[in-house]
Structure formats: C-alpha cells, structure tokens
Coordinates of C-alpha atoms and ligand atoms in Angstrom, one line a residue:
Chain A
M270 CA 0.1 -0.1 0.0
I271 CA 2.8 2.2 0.9
R272 CA 6.4 2.0 -0.7
L273 CA 9.2 4.3 0.2
E274 CA 12.1 4.2 -2.1
R275 CA 15.4 5.8 -0.6
L276 CA 12.9 8.5 0.3
T277 CA 15.1 11.7 1.4
K278 CA 14.5 15.2 2.7
E279 CA 17.0 17.7 3.3
F280 CA 16.4 21.2 4.9
D281 CA 19.1 23.6 4.0
G282 CA 22.0 21.1 4.5
L283 CA 20.3 19.2 7.3
T284 CA 19.1 15.6 6.2
A285 CA 16.0 15.0 8.3
V286 CA 15.2 11.9 6.5
D287 CA 17.8 9.8 4.9
G288 CA 17.2 7.3 2.3
L289 CA 14.3 5.3 3.6
T290 CA 13.3 2.2 2.0
F291 CA 10.4 0.0 3.4
E292 CA 7.0 -1.0 2.7
V293 CA 3.7 -1.2 4.3
E294 CA 1.0 -3.7 3.5
E295 CA -2.7 -2.9 2.9
G296 CA -4.8 -3.2 6.0
E297 CA -1.5 -3.2 8.3
I298 CA -1.0 -1.1 11.4
F299 CA 2.5 0.2 10.9
G300 CA 4.4 2.1 13.6
L301 CA 7.1 4.6 13.0
L302 CA 9.3 5.1 16.1
G303 CA 12.2 7.3 16.8
P304 CA 13.5 9.9 19.1
N305 CA 12.6 13.6 18.9
G306 CA 13.8 15.0 15.5
A307 CA 14.2 11.7 14.0
G308 CA 12.3 12.7 11.0
K309 CA 8.7 11.0 11.6
T310 CA 6.6 14.1 11.0
T311 CA 8.8 14.9 8.0
T312 CA 8.3 11.3 6.6
V313 CA 4.5 11.5 7.1
R314 CA 4.4 14.9 5.3
M315 CA 6.1 13.4 2.3
L316 CA 3.8 10.6 2.3
C317 CA 0.8 12.9 2.4
C318 CA 2.3 15.0 -0.4
L319 CA 2.5 18.0 1.8
I320 CA 6.2 18.4 1.1
K321 CA 8.4 17.1 -1.7
P322 CA 11.2 14.7 -1.1
T323 CA 14.5 16.0 -2.2
A324 CA 15.5 12.6 -3.4
G325 CA 14.1 9.2 -3.7
T326 CA 10.4 8.7 -3.9
A327 CA 7.3 6.9 -2.2
F328 CA 4.2 5.3 -3.7
V329 CA 1.0 5.5 -1.9
G330 CA -1.7 3.1 -3.3
G331 CA 0.5 2.6 -6.3
L332 CA 0.7 6.4 -7.0
D333 CA 3.9 8.5 -7.1
V334 CA 4.1 11.3 -4.4
R335 CA 6.0 13.3 -6.6
K336 CA 3.5 13.3 -9.3
D337 CA -0.1 12.3 -8.2
A338 CA -0.4 14.7 -5.1
I339 CA -4.2 15.4 -5.4
E340 CA -5.2 11.9 -5.9
I341 CA -3.0 10.6 -3.1
R342 CA -4.4 13.4 -0.7
E343 CA -7.8 12.2 -1.7
M344 CA -7.3 8.6 -0.5
C345 CA -5.2 9.7 2.6
G346 CA -6.4 11.0 5.9
L347 CA -4.0 12.8 8.3
L348 CA -3.9 13.5 11.9
P349 CA -1.1 16.2 12.4
E350 CA 0.8 16.7 15.6
A351 CA -1.5 19.6 16.6
P352 CA -5.2 19.0 16.1
G353 CA -5.7 22.4 14.6
L354 CA -9.5 22.5 14.7
Y355 CA -11.4 25.6 14.2
G356 CA -12.3 26.4 17.9
E357 CA -15.1 28.8 17.2
L358 CA -16.9 26.3 15.1
S359 CA -19.1 23.5 16.2
A360 CA -17.7 19.8 16.1
Y361 CA -20.2 19.1 13.3
R362 CA -19.2 21.9 11.3
N363 CA -15.7 21.3 11.6
L364 CA -16.1 17.9 10.3
E365 CA -18.6 18.9 7.6
F366 CA -16.1 21.4 6.2
Y367 CA -13.6 18.8 5.8
A368 CA -16.0 16.3 4.3
K369 CA -17.0 18.8 1.6
L370 CA -13.3 19.6 0.8
Y371 CA -12.6 15.9 0.4
G372 CA -15.6 15.8 -1.9
V373 CA -17.7 13.3 0.2
P374 CA -21.2 13.4 -1.5
R375 CA -23.9 15.1 0.4
S376 CA -25.8 11.8 1.1
K377 CA -22.6 10.3 2.8
R378 CA -21.7 13.3 4.8
E379 CA -24.1 13.3 7.4
E380 CA -24.1 9.6 7.6
N381 CA -20.2 9.4 8.0
I382 CA -20.0 12.4 10.5
K383 CA -22.8 10.8 12.7
K384 CA -21.1 7.3 12.6
L385 CA -17.6 8.9 13.7
L386 CA -19.1 11.1 16.4
K387 CA -21.1 8.3 17.7
M388 CA -18.2 5.8 17.7
L389 CA -16.2 8.4 19.6
D390 CA -19.1 9.3 22.1
L391 CA -19.3 12.9 21.1
W392 CA -22.6 13.0 19.0
D393 CA -24.4 14.9 21.9
R394 CA -21.7 17.6 21.8
K395 CA -22.0 17.9 18.0
D396 CA -23.3 21.5 18.0
D397 CA -20.9 22.9 20.7
P398 CA -18.0 25.0 19.6
V399 CA -14.9 22.7 19.5
G400 CA -13.0 25.4 21.6
T401 CA -14.9 24.5 24.7
F402 CA -13.9 20.8 24.5
S403 CA -11.1 19.2 26.6
K404 CA -7.9 18.3 24.9
G405 CA -8.9 14.6 24.7
M406 CA -12.2 15.4 23.0
Q407 CA -10.4 17.7 20.6
Q408 CA -8.1 15.0 19.7
K409 CA -11.1 12.8 19.1
I410 CA -12.6 15.5 16.8
A411 CA -9.3 15.6 14.8
I412 CA -9.2 11.9 14.5
A413 CA -12.9 12.0 13.1
R414 CA -11.8 14.8 10.8
S415 CA -9.1 12.6 9.3
M416 CA -11.6 10.1 8.6
V417 CA -14.6 11.7 7.2
H418 CA -13.9 10.7 3.8
E419 CA -13.3 7.2 4.5
P420 CA -9.6 7.2 3.7
R421 CA -7.9 3.9 2.7
V422 CA -4.7 5.0 4.3
L423 CA -4.6 7.0 7.6
F424 CA -1.6 8.7 8.9
L425 CA -1.6 9.4 12.6
D426 CA 1.2 11.6 14.0
E427 CA 1.5 10.8 17.6
P428 CA -2.3 10.4 18.2
T429 CA -2.0 9.8 22.0
A430 CA 0.9 12.1 22.9
A431 CA -1.2 14.9 24.6
I432 CA -4.2 13.2 26.2
S433 CA -5.0 11.3 29.3
P434 CA -4.7 7.4 29.7
E435 CA -8.4 7.1 29.4
A436 CA -8.8 9.2 26.2
A437 CA -5.6 7.4 25.0
K438 CA -7.4 4.0 25.5
V439 CA -10.4 5.1 23.5
V440 CA -8.3 6.4 20.8
R441 CA -6.4 3.0 20.7
D442 CA -9.5 1.0 20.7
F443 CA -10.8 3.1 17.9
I444 CA -7.5 2.3 15.9
L445 CA -8.0 -1.3 16.4
E446 CA -11.6 -1.1 15.2
L447 CA -10.4 0.8 11.9
K448 CA -8.1 -2.3 11.4
H449 CA -11.1 -4.5 10.8
E450 CA -12.4 -2.1 8.0
R451 CA -9.2 -2.8 6.2
C452 CA -8.0 0.8 6.5
T453 CA -3.9 0.9 6.4
I454 CA -2.7 2.8 9.4
F455 CA 0.6 4.6 9.6
L456 CA 1.3 5.6 13.1
C457 CA 4.1 7.7 14.5
T458 CA 4.6 7.3 18.1
H459 CA 6.9 7.7 21.0
N460 CA 4.9 5.3 23.0
L461 CA 6.5 2.0 22.7
D462 CA 3.8 0.0 24.7
E463 CA 1.5 1.6 22.3
A464 CA 3.2 0.5 19.3
E465 CA 3.8 -2.9 20.7
R466 CA 0.0 -3.3 21.4
L467 CA -1.3 -1.8 18.2
C468 CA 1.4 -2.3 15.5
D469 CA 1.7 -5.3 13.2
R470 CA 5.1 -4.1 12.3
V471 CA 7.2 -1.1 13.3
A472 CA 10.1 0.8 11.7
I473 CA 12.7 2.4 13.9
L474 CA 14.1 5.7 12.6
N475 CA 16.8 8.1 13.4
S476 CA 16.9 9.9 10.1
R477 CA 18.1 6.7 8.8
L478 CA 16.1 3.5 9.0
I479 CA 17.5 1.5 12.0
A480 CA 15.3 -1.6 11.9
V481 CA 12.0 -2.8 10.7
G482 CA 9.8 -5.6 11.4
S483 CA 7.1 -6.8 13.6
P484 CA 7.8 -6.1 17.4
S485 CA 8.6 -9.8 18.2
E486 CA 10.8 -10.1 15.2
L487 CA 12.9 -7.3 16.4
E488 CA 13.2 -8.6 19.9
K489 CA 14.0 -11.9 18.4
S490 CA 16.8 -10.4 16.1
L491 CA 18.4 -8.8 19.1
G492 CA 17.8 -11.8 21.3
L493 CA 16.4 -9.5 23.9
G494 CA 13.2 -11.4 24.6
K495 CA 12.5 -12.9 27.9
T496 CA 10.0 -15.4 29.2
E497 CA 8.6 -15.2 32.7
V498 CA 7.4 -18.3 34.3
H499 CA 5.6 -17.8 37.6
L500 CA 5.7 -20.8 39.8
E501 CA 4.5 -21.7 43.2
R502 CA 8.1 -22.5 44.1
V503 CA 11.4 -22.4 42.4
S504 CA 13.8 -25.1 42.9
E505 CA 17.7 -25.7 41.8
E506 CA 16.6 -28.6 40.0
I507 CA 14.1 -26.7 37.7
V508 CA 16.5 -23.9 37.0
R509 CA 19.2 -26.3 35.9
A510 CA 16.9 -28.2 33.7
V511 CA 15.7 -25.2 32.0
E512 CA 19.3 -23.9 31.5
K513 CA 20.1 -27.0 29.4
L514 CA 17.3 -26.4 26.9
D515 CA 18.3 -25.6 23.3
G516 CA 17.3 -21.9 22.5
V517 CA 17.7 -20.8 26.0
R518 CA 20.2 -18.0 26.7
D519 CA 20.2 -17.5 30.3
V520 CA 17.9 -18.0 33.3
E521 CA 17.6 -15.6 36.2
V522 CA 15.6 -16.2 39.5
S523 CA 13.7 -13.6 41.2
G524 CA 11.5 -14.6 43.9
N525 CA 9.0 -17.2 42.6
K526 CA 9.8 -16.2 39.0
L527 CA 12.1 -17.4 36.4
L528 CA 13.3 -15.0 33.7
V529 CA 14.4 -17.0 30.7
G530 CA 16.3 -15.5 28.0
V531 CA 15.0 -16.9 24.7
R532 CA 15.7 -16.4 21.2
D533 CA 12.5 -17.8 19.8
P534 CA 9.7 -17.7 22.3
D535 CA 7.3 -19.3 20.0
E536 CA 9.4 -22.5 19.8
V537 CA 11.1 -22.4 23.2
N538 CA 8.2 -21.6 25.6
P539 CA 6.4 -24.8 25.3
L540 CA 9.5 -26.6 26.1
I541 CA 10.3 -24.5 29.0
V542 CA 6.6 -25.3 30.5
E543 CA 7.2 -29.0 29.8
T544 CA 10.5 -29.0 31.5
V545 CA 9.3 -27.2 34.6
V546 CA 6.2 -29.5 35.0
G547 CA 8.3 -32.5 34.3
H548 CA 10.6 -31.5 37.3
G549 CA 7.6 -31.2 39.5
G550 CA 7.2 -27.3 39.2
R551 CA 3.7 -25.9 39.5
V552 CA 3.1 -23.1 36.9
R553 CA 1.0 -20.3 38.0
Y554 CA 1.4 -18.4 34.5
V555 CA 3.7 -17.6 31.9
T556 CA 4.2 -14.2 30.1
R557 CA 6.6 -12.1 28.0
T558 CA 8.5 -9.6 29.8
P559 CA 6.7 -6.3 29.4
H560 CA 8.6 -3.4 27.7
A561 CA 10.6 -5.7 25.6
L562 CA 9.9 -3.5 22.6
E563 CA 11.3 -0.5 24.7
E564 CA 14.5 -2.3 25.5
T565 CA 14.9 -3.3 21.8
Y566 CA 14.3 0.2 21.0
L567 CA 16.8 1.9 23.3
K568 CA 19.5 -0.6 22.2
L569 CA 18.8 0.0 18.6
V570 CA 18.8 3.7 18.7
R571 CA 21.9 3.7 20.8
E572 CA 23.6 1.4 18.4
G573 CA 22.4 3.6 15.5
E574 CA 23.7 6.6 17.0
S575 CA 27.2 5.1 17.8
G576 CA 27.6 3.2 14.4
Chain B
M169 CA -9.9 25.0 -10.3
R170 CA -13.3 23.9 -8.5
A171 CA -15.6 26.6 -7.5
D172 CA -17.4 24.6 -4.9
R173 CA -14.1 24.0 -3.0
I174 CA -13.1 27.7 -3.2
W175 CA -16.5 28.8 -2.0
E176 CA -16.5 26.3 0.8
I177 CA -13.1 27.6 2.2
A178 CA -14.6 31.1 1.9
R179 CA -17.6 30.4 3.5
K180 CA -15.9 28.8 6.4
D181 CA -13.6 31.7 6.6
M182 CA -16.3 34.2 6.8
A183 CA -18.2 32.0 9.4
S184 CA -15.0 31.8 11.6
V185 CA -14.0 35.5 11.4
Q186 CA -17.2 37.1 12.2
R187 CA -16.8 35.7 15.7
Y188 CA -13.9 38.0 16.4
R189 CA -14.8 41.3 17.9
Y190 CA -12.1 43.1 16.3
V191 CA -13.2 42.2 12.8
R192 CA -16.9 42.9 13.6
L193 CA -15.9 46.2 15.0
G194 CA -14.0 47.2 11.8
L195 CA -17.0 46.0 9.7
I196 CA -19.2 48.4 11.6
L197 CA -17.0 51.3 12.5
M198 CA -15.5 51.9 9.0
P199 CA -19.0 52.4 7.4
L200 CA -20.0 54.7 10.2
I201 CA -16.8 56.8 9.8
F202 CA -16.9 57.1 6.1
A203 CA -20.7 57.0 5.3
V204 CA -21.9 59.2 8.1
F205 CA -19.3 60.9 10.2
I206 CA -17.2 62.4 7.3
P207 CA -20.2 63.8 5.4
L208 CA -21.5 65.3 8.5
V209 CA -18.3 66.7 9.9
L210 CA -16.6 67.7 6.5
I211 CA -19.4 68.5 4.0
Y212 CA -22.3 69.5 6.1
P213 CA -20.6 72.8 7.8
V214 CA -19.9 74.1 4.3
V215 CA -23.3 73.3 3.0
A216 CA -24.9 75.0 6.1
G217 CA -22.4 77.9 6.3
E218 CA -23.8 81.4 5.8
E219 CA -20.9 82.8 4.0
A220 CA -19.5 81.2 0.8
P221 CA -15.7 81.0 0.6
K222 CA -14.3 83.6 -1.6
D223 CA -13.1 82.6 -5.1
N224 CA -9.5 83.2 -4.3
E225 CA -9.6 81.2 -1.0
L226 CA -10.9 78.0 -2.7
P227 CA -8.6 74.9 -1.9
P228 CA -7.0 73.4 -5.0
F229 CA -9.3 70.5 -5.2
A230 CA -12.5 72.6 -5.5
R231 CA -14.5 71.7 -8.5
P232 CA -13.8 74.4 -11.4
G233 CA -16.6 75.9 -13.2
M234 CA -19.0 76.4 -10.3
P235 CA -20.0 79.2 -7.9
S236 CA -17.8 79.1 -5.1
K237 CA -19.8 77.5 -2.4
E238 CA -21.0 74.8 -4.8
A239 CA -17.3 74.3 -5.9
M240 CA -16.1 73.9 -2.4
V241 CA -18.9 71.2 -1.6
A242 CA -18.4 69.3 -4.8
G243 CA -14.7 69.2 -4.1
L244 CA -15.3 68.1 -0.6
I245 CA -17.5 65.3 -1.9
D246 CA -14.9 64.3 -4.4
M247 CA -12.4 64.0 -1.4
A248 CA -14.8 62.0 0.8
T249 CA -15.5 59.6 -2.2
L250 CA -11.8 58.9 -2.7
M251 CA -11.3 58.6 1.1
F252 CA -13.8 55.6 0.9
M253 CA -11.1 53.6 -0.7
V254 CA -9.8 53.3 2.9
I255 CA -12.5 50.7 3.5
P256 CA -11.5 48.0 0.9
A257 CA -7.8 48.7 1.8
A258 CA -8.1 48.4 5.5
I259 CA -10.8 45.7 6.2
P260 CA -9.0 42.6 4.5
S261 CA -5.9 43.2 6.8
T262 CA -8.0 42.5 9.7
I263 CA -9.8 39.5 8.1
A264 CA -6.8 37.9 6.5
S265 CA -4.7 38.5 9.6
Y266 CA -7.1 36.0 11.3
T267 CA -7.6 33.6 8.5
L268 CA -3.9 33.4 7.6
V269 CA -1.7 34.4 10.6
G270 CA -4.3 33.3 13.0
E271 CA -4.5 29.8 11.4
K272 CA -0.8 29.6 11.1
V273 CA -0.1 30.1 14.7
N274 CA -2.9 27.8 15.8
R275 CA -1.6 25.3 13.4
Q276 CA -4.9 25.0 11.6
L277 CA -3.2 25.0 8.2
E278 CA -1.7 21.8 8.0
P279 CA -4.9 19.7 8.0
L280 CA -6.3 22.0 5.5
L281 CA -3.1 21.5 3.3
A282 CA -3.7 17.8 3.7
T283 CA -6.9 18.0 1.5
P284 CA -7.1 17.4 -2.0
T285 CA -7.5 20.8 -2.9
T286 CA -4.6 22.8 -5.0
D287 CA -2.6 25.5 -3.8
L288 CA -4.4 27.9 -6.1
E289 CA -7.9 26.7 -4.9
L290 CA -6.7 27.3 -1.3
L291 CA -5.4 30.7 -1.9
M292 CA -8.5 31.7 -3.9
G293 CA -10.8 30.4 -1.1
K294 CA -8.9 32.5 1.5
C295 CA -8.9 35.6 -0.7
M296 CA -12.5 35.4 -1.5
G297 CA -13.3 34.8 2.2
A298 CA -11.7 38.3 2.8
F299 CA -13.0 39.9 -0.3
I300 CA -16.6 39.2 -0.1
P301 CA -17.2 40.9 3.4
T302 CA -14.9 43.6 2.2
M303 CA -17.0 44.4 -0.9
L304 CA -20.3 44.0 0.9
T305 CA -19.1 46.4 3.6
T306 CA -18.0 48.8 1.0
V307 CA -21.0 48.7 -1.2
A308 CA -23.4 49.1 1.7
S309 CA -21.4 52.1 3.2
F310 CA -21.4 53.5 -0.1
V311 CA -25.1 53.3 -0.5
V312 CA -25.5 54.9 2.9
F313 CA -22.9 57.6 1.9
I314 CA -24.8 58.5 -1.4
L315 CA -28.1 58.9 0.6
V316 CA -26.5 61.0 3.3
V317 CA -24.6 63.2 1.0
D318 CA -27.7 63.7 -1.3
F319 CA -29.8 64.5 1.6
L320 CA -27.3 67.1 2.8
T321 CA -26.8 68.7 -0.4
L322 CA -30.0 68.7 -2.2
P323 CA -31.2 72.1 -1.2
L324 CA -27.7 73.4 -2.4
F325 CA -27.5 71.7 -5.7
G326 CA -31.3 71.3 -6.5
H327 CA -30.3 67.7 -7.8
M328 CA -28.7 64.6 -6.6
I329 CA -25.0 65.2 -6.9
L330 CA -24.3 61.4 -6.3
P331 CA -23.9 58.9 -7.9
N332 CA -21.5 60.5 -10.4
L333 CA -18.7 59.1 -12.6
L334 CA -16.1 59.4 -9.7
S335 CA -18.3 57.4 -7.3
A336 CA -19.1 54.8 -9.9
V337 CA -15.3 54.4 -10.8
V338 CA -14.4 54.2 -7.1
L339 CA -17.0 51.6 -6.2
L340 CA -16.9 49.3 -9.3
V341 CA -13.2 49.6 -10.3
Y342 CA -11.1 50.8 -7.5
A343 CA -12.6 49.3 -4.6
P344 CA -12.4 45.8 -5.8
L345 CA -8.7 46.4 -7.1
I346 CA -7.6 47.8 -3.9
S347 CA -9.3 45.0 -1.9
L348 CA -7.5 42.4 -4.0
L349 CA -4.2 44.4 -3.7
S350 CA -4.5 44.7 0.0
I351 CA -5.5 40.9 0.4
S352 CA -2.5 39.9 -1.7
W353 CA -0.3 42.0 0.4
C354 CA -1.6 40.4 3.5
V355 CA -1.0 36.9 2.0
F356 CA 2.6 37.9 1.7
I357 CA 2.7 39.4 5.1
S358 CA 1.4 36.3 6.6
S359 CA 4.4 34.5 5.6
K360 CA 6.5 36.7 7.7
V361 CA 4.9 37.5 10.9
T362 CA 3.6 35.3 13.6
D363 CA 1.6 37.9 15.5
I364 CA -1.9 38.9 14.5
R365 CA -1.5 42.5 15.5
A366 CA 1.7 42.9 13.5
A367 CA -0.1 41.5 10.6
V368 CA -3.0 43.9 10.9
Q369 CA -0.7 46.8 11.2
L370 CA 1.6 45.7 8.3
G371 CA -1.4 44.9 6.3
A372 CA -2.8 48.3 6.6
L373 CA 0.2 49.5 4.6
G374 CA -2.0 48.5 1.7
V375 CA -3.7 52.0 2.0
L376 CA -0.5 53.5 1.0
P377 CA -0.9 53.8 -2.9
L378 CA -4.5 55.5 -2.4
M379 CA -3.1 57.6 0.3
A380 CA -0.5 58.8 -2.4
F381 CA -3.3 59.3 -4.9
Y382 CA -5.3 61.4 -2.3
V383 CA -2.5 63.5 -1.2
L384 CA -1.9 64.3 -4.8
F385 CA -5.5 65.3 -5.4
V386 CA -6.0 67.3 -2.3
G387 CA -2.7 69.2 -3.0
G388 CA -4.2 70.0 -6.4
I389 CA -1.4 68.2 -8.4
L390 CA -3.8 65.7 -9.8
S391 CA -7.4 66.7 -11.1
L392 CA -9.9 64.0 -11.4
E393 CA -9.9 64.0 -15.3
S394 CA -10.7 60.9 -17.2
L395 CA -7.0 60.3 -18.0
T396 CA -6.1 60.6 -14.2
L397 CA -8.9 58.1 -13.4
V398 CA -7.8 55.6 -16.0
A399 CA -4.0 56.0 -15.1
F400 CA -4.8 55.4 -11.5
A401 CA -6.9 52.2 -12.6
L402 CA -4.0 51.0 -14.6
V403 CA -1.5 51.6 -11.6
L404 CA -4.0 49.5 -9.4
I405 CA -4.3 46.7 -11.9
S406 CA -0.7 46.2 -12.2
A407 CA 0.0 46.5 -8.4
S408 CA -2.7 44.1 -7.6
A409 CA -1.6 41.7 -10.5
G410 CA 1.8 42.1 -9.1
L411 CA 1.1 41.4 -5.6
F412 CA -1.4 38.5 -6.3
A413 CA 1.5 36.8 -8.3
L414 CA 3.6 37.5 -5.2
G415 CA 0.9 36.0 -3.1
K416 CA 0.6 33.0 -5.2
V417 CA 4.4 32.2 -5.0
T418 CA 4.3 32.7 -1.2
F419 CA 1.2 30.5 -0.8
Q420 CA 2.6 27.1 -1.5
R421 CA 2.1 24.1 0.7
E422 CA 5.6 23.2 1.1
K423 CA 6.7 26.8 1.9
I424 CA 3.6 27.2 4.3
L425 CA 4.7 24.3 6.3
T426 CA 8.4 24.8 6.2
R427 CA 9.2 28.4 5.7
W428 CA 6.2 30.4 7.2
T429 CA 7.8 30.5 10.7
Ligands
ATP824 N1 11.0 23.4 8.0 C1 12.0 23.0 8.5 N2 13.3 23.5 8.3 C2 14.4 23.1 8.7 N3 14.5 21.9 9.4 C3 13.4 21.2 9.7 C4 12.2 21.7 9.2 N4 11.2 20.8 9.7 C5 11.9 19.9 10.4 N5 13.2 20.1 10.4 C6 14.2 19.2 11.0 O1 14.1 17.9 10.5 C7 14.3 17.0 11.6 C8 13.2 16.1 11.7 O2 12.1 16.8 12.3 P1 10.8 16.0 12.3 O3 9.7 17.0 12.8 O4 10.3 15.3 11.3 O5 10.9 15.0 13.6 P2 10.0 14.1 14.4 O6 10.6 12.7 14.5 O7 8.6 14.3 14.1 O8 10.3 14.6 15.8 P3 9.3 14.9 17.2 O9 9.1 13.4 17.7 O10 9.8 15.6 18.0 O11 7.9 15.2 16.6 C9 14.6 17.8 12.9 O12 16.0 18.0 13.1 C10 14.1 19.2 12.5 O13 14.8 20.2 13.1
MG825 MG1 6.9 14.8 15.0

C-alpha cells in the first residue's frame, strides 16, 4: 500500500530523512518509532504530499508522491501533531467542512459524521464549539476529521501524545476497530507500549532507517526477549533443567519467578513449560517480559547513534 | 479550479472570522466613519455655512466651473469619495490576519493543506473569504454615503449630486482592485509574521497607494480628469496583479509548512 524508495528530505543542509526504503502492506497497522527530531513528521508529510522529497520517492496506493499529489491526498487521511481545529465552529461544522473539501457526496456526509461522532461518544456535543472541548475530546474530533472521507490510508502523527490515559485508550480501541475495516494505518509514536500493542510491524528511525519488522521479530533479532515463568516455588533442579534447553540463553531467578532469555519464544516456551512441569514445578502463569520493545528500541537507537 | 471548494473555504473563513470582536468592530466602524461621520463633519458645515468662501480662497481640489460654495462642496464630496477607498484597503488586513496568521499560529493550516485541494484553490478560497465581506461592507457603506450626501446637499444643488462618474469608478473599479491588492499583500505578510496584531498593522500598509493618490488630489497636483482616473486604474491593476502573483508564489504548501515560521 505504501512503498518508500530511498525517500530523502534535506532542509538547507540538514538531512532530516535519509534514504528510507520499506513497505507497508494493505490493512496493516504500521508504527514509525524514533527519538525527537528523527524525521517522523517529515516522513509523514512527504507521504501525504505536503512537502516534496529532495531525493528518492514513495508510492501510496501505487501512486507516486512526486506526481499524483491530489489523488494521494484524496485517499489519505492525516492527523497532524497539533489538532488544529476551528475552535469557534461546532464539532459538526468542523467535520462537515472537511467532508466537503474531500468531496464526500452530500448523502454520505451526514452519515459518516454521525457514525464517527457516535463511535467516539461525542454525538451529543456535536453543536458545541470545539474550543470548549477538553484536549482529549479535541483529539477525538481531529481523528474523526481525518476520517470523514473514509480514507484507505490513515496517517496518525502521535495520536495519543497529549491526552489522558483514558482518552488514549478510547483512541487506541478506535484504531484497532479501523483495522477491521481494512484501513491501512501509519502511526508515529513515542509510546512503545502503544506500538507494541497496536502495530503489526514497526520501523525504527533516526533520520536513517535502523530496523523494520514486527515487534517480536525485532526482539528476536536482538535476542532481547524474555519469558517469565511464575511458579508456586522455584527449585535448583528446575533452574538447571531449563538452562540446559536448546534456545535458552540464560535463566535468572527472582522470587518465585524464572526470567528466561529466549531467542524464539514460540518454539522454546512450550519446552520450558514441559520441562518445569516434568521437574515437579507448578506453573501459575507464563508471560513475556513487558517493555521488551522498549529495550529493543533503546538498544537499536543507541547502536544507530554510535555506528 | 473547482468553484465549490473555493466557495467552501471562503464560507468557512467568513463564518470563523465574524466571531472575532475586532473584525466585527471594523466592519461596523468603517462604514460609520466614512458614510456618516465624514459627510456630517466635512461637508455639512460648508453646506450650512452662511458665507460662501471667496473665489481666491478656494482650495486646489475645489471643482472648477461652479459658484464658489458649490465648487467647495463638490470638491469635498470628491475628497470624501476618494477617502472611501480606505475601507477596501483596511478591512482585508483584519480578516486575512485572522484567517492566515491566526490559522498559522494555531496550526490549523496543516490539516487544510492535507486535503485534495490545489494551492491555488486554497489561496482563492482564502482571498474570497476576505474579499466578499470587504466588498459587501464597501457597497453597503457607499449606498448610505450617497443617501447622506444627497440628503445634505439637495437644497444646495437642486439635484442629486451622487452617484456620479467618480463614485461609480471608485465603487466598481477601484474598490475591488484595492481590496485584491490589500488581500494579496496580507498573504505575503502572513508568511513573515507570527503575530496577528503585527499582521493587521503591516497589512494596513495596503492603504499607501491610495493615500498617495489622495494627497496628490488634495494638493491639487492631480485633477480628476478621465485620464487621471484611467491612469490610477492602471496603476492599481498592475500593483494588484503583481502582488497577487507574489501571494501565489508565497502560498505554496511546502513553503507554508516549512518556511512560514
Ligand atoms: N521546516 C524545517 N526547516 C528546517 N529543518 C526542519 C524543518 N522541519 C523539520 N526540520 C528538522 O528535521 C528534523 C526532523 O524533524 P521532524 O519534525 O520530522 O522530527 P520528528 O521525528 O517528527 O520529531 P518529534 O518526535 O519531535 O515530533 C529535525 O532535526 C528538524 O529540526
Ligand atoms: Mg513529529
């Protein structure tokens, strides 16, 4: 759906985005991660044909960002970093204005707006000026605005950065719901938990592309993944047996918990459980260590900076 | 260019902008000053005065070929008619400052730029959103001005002195051109400033060309012959075309996002 080919942007000597090449599949939720100033916003702006690449190119829905700007903008929705709503106009009017600019036919306009506002739980506030809304509500309206024309590709630049955890959850659930509608979603975020929960694949960017893959693939490739086995009681015997398994890097004990470094959890986790049970262990539950993506990310970004 | 998109942008701008007190104040105050206050203060005292000014005391802008009092009043009416051009010059700077600089600092332009409209459609929409209220105000005030002036001077002249050729030229030719010139100037300014007040003040520089014309007329250096009127129209056409071209170069997506700091 989206294909970047050595996509590059320079601003008077500063290379903000340097030769990005990767692809995003149709219907995928794709996360773009990177530190401040990594070029995430710049990349999204190029993909939405707001600014032109200085070298390389990208294709959105098969169209070239250098040539087919209007057609690409027609099929894309953008949630920019700042919501930029018209505070003096009502929620409904804000959305209606954009629906018209996107050429949504009259009959569909009301239907789409109603559907979105209802999904986001703001239908009863539709006639109130947006300026009176809380930040989280404004962000929801801005998301609705980016979708009034039922785009095939949606670009979300830090959709949950400035809002409360509750509002962020509504937004995340909403994004997951869109996935069922086969909308391709390109998400910039700093929130690694969010990326891990939402994204099928992520790219890590620091002006250059550092890595791309599914969160678990990335963890695997760095061998950072850990499996936590919570037991009723840990014994020496169990620890030694698990350490001997193929594909286990190391084992740490912390209270009643085994922290097992594994390369490929899908393959090794069942073996670990079998072994533990076989040695008389009683398993309470098994999980992956949380924040695995965070560690992966930090490691990759640091490596990227030093290399 | 798609007229419906342009119109939609203009309509939204007009709806947004009328909520600002400062803009509303301008839209009300300007007509009051130029259509009511000036005729009453500038023209009426001469009409009502007992003594006519002596021929050799007449100012340079007095209308030649009339008795001195009539010449003086007719000259003042011409002066007030020319002053009218301040309205189409000044109103755009208040409106466009909100719809361009205001939207820039509130970061409302980026989502707008993400829509499938062309740069030119957006620019035309923004210009139209300032042009329509400006011209409506100008025309409405002009009607009031004509009525007030005719009412005040009917006893003196015995006929309605307005509308005349000059007023028609000012209203139908100069006012739209000046408005366009002023709007284009504001588009250019918007790329340079990040403060609405500064934009309003710099935008008001759009009154300069007509101030020049006005001073030349009051000083008697220009008389209002057809040649002068045509020449001034040509000056306005080239100035507004030039500034519009400048505005067009300024108003490009990439520049708005990366250079309009
Ligand atoms: N208009 C511009 N002129 C010059 N440099 C720019 C411009 N816009 C962005 N940059 C530079 O390009 C780089 C990438 O910026 P960008 O906004 O894309 O980063 P980002 O990843 O979105 O960061 P953040 O997480 O803070 O939003 C930065 O170094 C920034 O200073
Ligand atoms: Mg950014």
